[in-house]
Amino acid sequence: MTFVNVGTLGAAPGQRDELVAHLTARSDELADAGCLSYEVGVNDEHPDTVYVAEIWTSAAAHRDSLQLPGVQASIAAARPLLSGEMGGFRFDVVGSPLRD
């Protein structure tokens, strides 16, 4: 069952663009782990917030990806860019009007 993780990451003041650059760096490791989509966005009404929407082949694939060495290194490198404010939600996809 496809799994979706949507979240917000609070960027440290003045670090949003660097955080976005870090999050959008090419990662074949994520695709190999089962990530179908990883979209990063911003909204100028919330200048210290970065939005991330991930679609995975399964919740297990997402969970397992967090143990990969490259993902662990990426998380560690991003920590100094974060304010500590985070939010979001997760869900299992049950259907779509775009496919049978």
PDB file of C-alpha atoms in Angstrom:
ATOM      1  CA  MET A   1       0.000   0.000   0.000  1.00  0.00           C
ATOM      2  CA  THR A   2       1.385   3.403  -0.978  1.00  0.00           C
ATOM      3  CA  PHE A   3       2.365   5.591   1.979  1.00  0.00           C
ATOM      4  CA  VAL A   4       2.447   9.402   2.161  1.00  0.00           C
ATOM      5  CA  ASN A   5       4.419  11.543   4.613  1.00  0.00           C
ATOM      6  CA  VAL A   6       3.747  15.286   4.499  1.00  0.00           C
ATOM      7  CA  GLY A   7       5.579  17.615   6.817  1.00  0.00           C
ATOM      8  CA  THR A   8       6.862  21.035   7.666  1.00  0.00           C
ATOM      9  CA  LEU A   9      10.388  21.790   8.742  1.00  0.00           C
ATOM     10  CA  GLY A  10      11.183  24.982  10.563  1.00  0.00           C
ATOM     11  CA  ALA A  11      14.356  26.533   9.178  1.00  0.00           C
ATOM     12  CA  ALA A  12      16.689  28.465  11.428  1.00  0.00           C
ATOM     13  CA  PRO A  13      16.318  32.195  10.633  1.00  0.00           C
ATOM     14  CA  GLY A  14      17.938  32.970   7.292  1.00  0.00           C
ATOM     15  CA  GLN A  15      18.631  29.291   6.523  1.00  0.00           C
ATOM     16  CA  ARG A  16      15.559  28.394   4.441  1.00  0.00           C
ATOM     17  CA  ASP A  17      17.284  28.539   1.064  1.00  0.00           C
ATOM     18  CA  GLU A  18      20.240  26.489   2.278  1.00  0.00           C
ATOM     19  CA  LEU A  19      17.847  23.921   3.757  1.00  0.00           C
ATOM     20  CA  VAL A  20      15.937  23.765   0.464  1.00  0.00           C
ATOM     21  CA  ALA A  21      19.195  23.269  -1.450  1.00  0.00           C
ATOM     22  CA  HIS A  22      20.149  20.461   0.916  1.00  0.00           C
ATOM     23  CA  LEU A  23      16.744  18.745   0.667  1.00  0.00           C
ATOM     24  CA  THR A  24      16.638  18.964  -3.132  1.00  0.00           C
ATOM     25  CA  ALA A  25      20.129  17.552  -3.739  1.00  0.00           C
ATOM     26  CA  ARG A  26      19.860  14.501  -6.021  1.00  0.00           C
ATOM     27  CA  SER A  27      19.504  11.202  -4.133  1.00  0.00           C
ATOM     28  CA  ASP A  28      19.275   7.987  -6.097  1.00  0.00           C
ATOM     29  CA  GLU A  29      19.450   6.225  -2.726  1.00  0.00           C
ATOM     30  CA  LEU A  30      15.909   7.434  -1.904  1.00  0.00           C
ATOM     31  CA  ALA A  31      14.538   6.138  -5.199  1.00  0.00           C
ATOM     32  CA  ASP A  32      16.271   2.809  -4.686  1.00  0.00           C
ATOM     33  CA  ALA A  33      14.725   2.608  -1.192  1.00  0.00           C
ATOM     34  CA  GLY A  34      11.174   2.961  -2.555  1.00  0.00           C
ATOM     35  CA  CYS A  35      10.564   6.712  -2.623  1.00  0.00           C
ATOM     36  CA  LEU A  36       8.226   7.476  -5.519  1.00  0.00           C
ATOM     37  CA  SER A  37       8.085  11.244  -5.016  1.00  0.00           C
ATOM     38  CA  TYR A  38       9.874  13.738  -2.756  1.00  0.00           C
ATOM     39  CA  GLU A  39       8.674  17.276  -3.309  1.00  0.00           C
ATOM     40  CA  VAL A  40      10.069  20.285  -1.435  1.00  0.00           C
ATOM     41  CA  GLY A  41       8.279  23.628  -1.353  1.00  0.00           C
ATOM     42  CA  VAL A  42       8.192  27.069   0.235  1.00  0.00           C
ATOM     43  CA  ASN A  43       5.566  29.730   0.907  1.00  0.00           C
ATOM     44  CA  ASP A  44       6.764  33.318   1.283  1.00  0.00           C
ATOM     45  CA  GLU A  45       3.997  33.941   3.820  1.00  0.00           C
ATOM     46  CA  HIS A  46       5.960  31.564   6.098  1.00  0.00           C
ATOM     47  CA  PRO A  47       9.602  32.431   5.288  1.00  0.00           C
ATOM     48  CA  ASP A  48      11.162  30.082   7.837  1.00  0.00           C
ATOM     49  CA  THR A  49       9.143  26.996   6.879  1.00  0.00           C
ATOM     50  CA  VAL A  50       9.955  24.320   4.317  1.00  0.00           C
ATOM     51  CA  TYR A  51       7.260  21.901   3.177  1.00  0.00           C
ATOM     52  CA  VAL A  52       8.000  18.305   2.182  1.00  0.00           C
ATOM     53  CA  ALA A  53       5.611  15.796   0.602  1.00  0.00           C
ATOM     54  CA  GLU A  54       6.886  12.236   0.186  1.00  0.00           C
ATOM     55  CA  ILE A  55       5.212   9.259  -1.481  1.00  0.00           C
ATOM     56  CA  TRP A  56       6.646   5.826  -0.732  1.00  0.00           C
ATOM     57  CA  THR A  57       5.920   2.303  -1.904  1.00  0.00           C
ATOM     58  CA  SER A  58       5.064   1.462   1.729  1.00  0.00           C
ATOM     59  CA  ALA A  59       5.367   2.713   5.298  1.00  0.00           C
ATOM     60  CA  ALA A  60       8.059   0.066   5.834  1.00  0.00           C
ATOM     61  CA  ALA A  61      10.115   1.440   2.924  1.00  0.00           C
ATOM     62  CA  HIS A  62       9.956   4.903   4.468  1.00  0.00           C
ATOM     63  CA  ARG A  63      10.890   3.609   7.918  1.00  0.00           C
ATOM     64  CA  ASP A  64      13.741   1.493   6.549  1.00  0.00           C
ATOM     65  CA  SER A  65      15.121   4.416   4.526  1.00  0.00           C
ATOM     66  CA  LEU A  66      15.808   6.300   7.755  1.00  0.00           C
ATOM     67  CA  GLN A  67      18.491   3.713   8.576  1.00  0.00           C
ATOM     68  CA  LEU A  68      20.438   4.123   5.322  1.00  0.00           C
ATOM     69  CA  PRO A  69      23.918   5.631   5.809  1.00  0.00           C
ATOM     70  CA  GLY A  70      23.322   8.365   3.233  1.00  0.00           C
ATOM     71  CA  VAL A  71      20.006   9.339   4.781  1.00  0.00           C
ATOM     72  CA  GLN A  72      21.549   9.371   8.257  1.00  0.00           C
ATOM     73  CA  ALA A  73      24.348  11.635   6.969  1.00  0.00           C
ATOM     74  CA  SER A  74      21.826  13.927   5.273  1.00  0.00           C
ATOM     75  CA  ILE A  75      19.782  14.251   8.470  1.00  0.00           C
ATOM     76  CA  ALA A  76      22.918  15.084  10.459  1.00  0.00           C
ATOM     77  CA  ALA A  77      23.982  17.709   7.907  1.00  0.00           C
ATOM     78  CA  ALA A  78      20.511  19.318   7.949  1.00  0.00           C
ATOM     79  CA  ARG A  79      20.231  19.604  11.740  1.00  0.00           C
ATOM     80  CA  PRO A  80      22.148  22.914  12.031  1.00  0.00           C
ATOM     81  CA  LEU A  81      19.775  24.431   9.459  1.00  0.00           C
ATOM     82  CA  LEU A  82      16.650  23.570  11.481  1.00  0.00           C
ATOM     83  CA  SER A  83      14.874  25.570  14.166  1.00  0.00           C
ATOM     84  CA  GLY A  84      13.372  22.483  15.796  1.00  0.00           C
ATOM     85  CA  GLU A  85       9.795  23.293  14.772  1.00  0.00           C
ATOM     86  CA  MET A  86       8.269  20.410  12.834  1.00  0.00           C
ATOM     87  CA  GLY A  87       4.805  19.274  11.938  1.00  0.00           C
ATOM     88  CA  GLY A  88       2.966  17.053   9.569  1.00  0.00           C
ATOM     89  CA  PHE A  89       0.925  13.952   9.039  1.00  0.00           C
ATOM     90  CA  ARG A  90       1.140  10.501   7.455  1.00  0.00           C
ATOM     91  CA  PHE A  91      -1.369   8.249   5.780  1.00  0.00           C
ATOM     92  CA  ASP A  92      -1.797   5.086   3.726  1.00  0.00           C
ATOM     93  CA  VAL A  93      -3.295   5.798   0.312  1.00  0.00           C
ATOM     94  CA  VAL A  94      -6.630   4.051  -0.242  1.00  0.00           C
ATOM     95  CA  GLY A  95      -7.385   5.311  -3.736  1.00  0.00           C
ATOM     96  CA  SER A  96      -7.209   8.027  -6.359  1.00  0.00           C
ATOM     97  CA  PRO A  97      -9.468   9.345  -9.119  1.00  0.00           C
ATOM     98  CA  LEU A  98      -6.421   9.367 -11.428  1.00  0.00           C
ATOM     99  CA  ARG A  99      -6.049   5.588 -11.704  1.00  0.00           C
ATOM    100  CA  ASP A 100      -8.143   2.409 -11.532  1.00  0.00           C
TER     101      ASP A 100
END
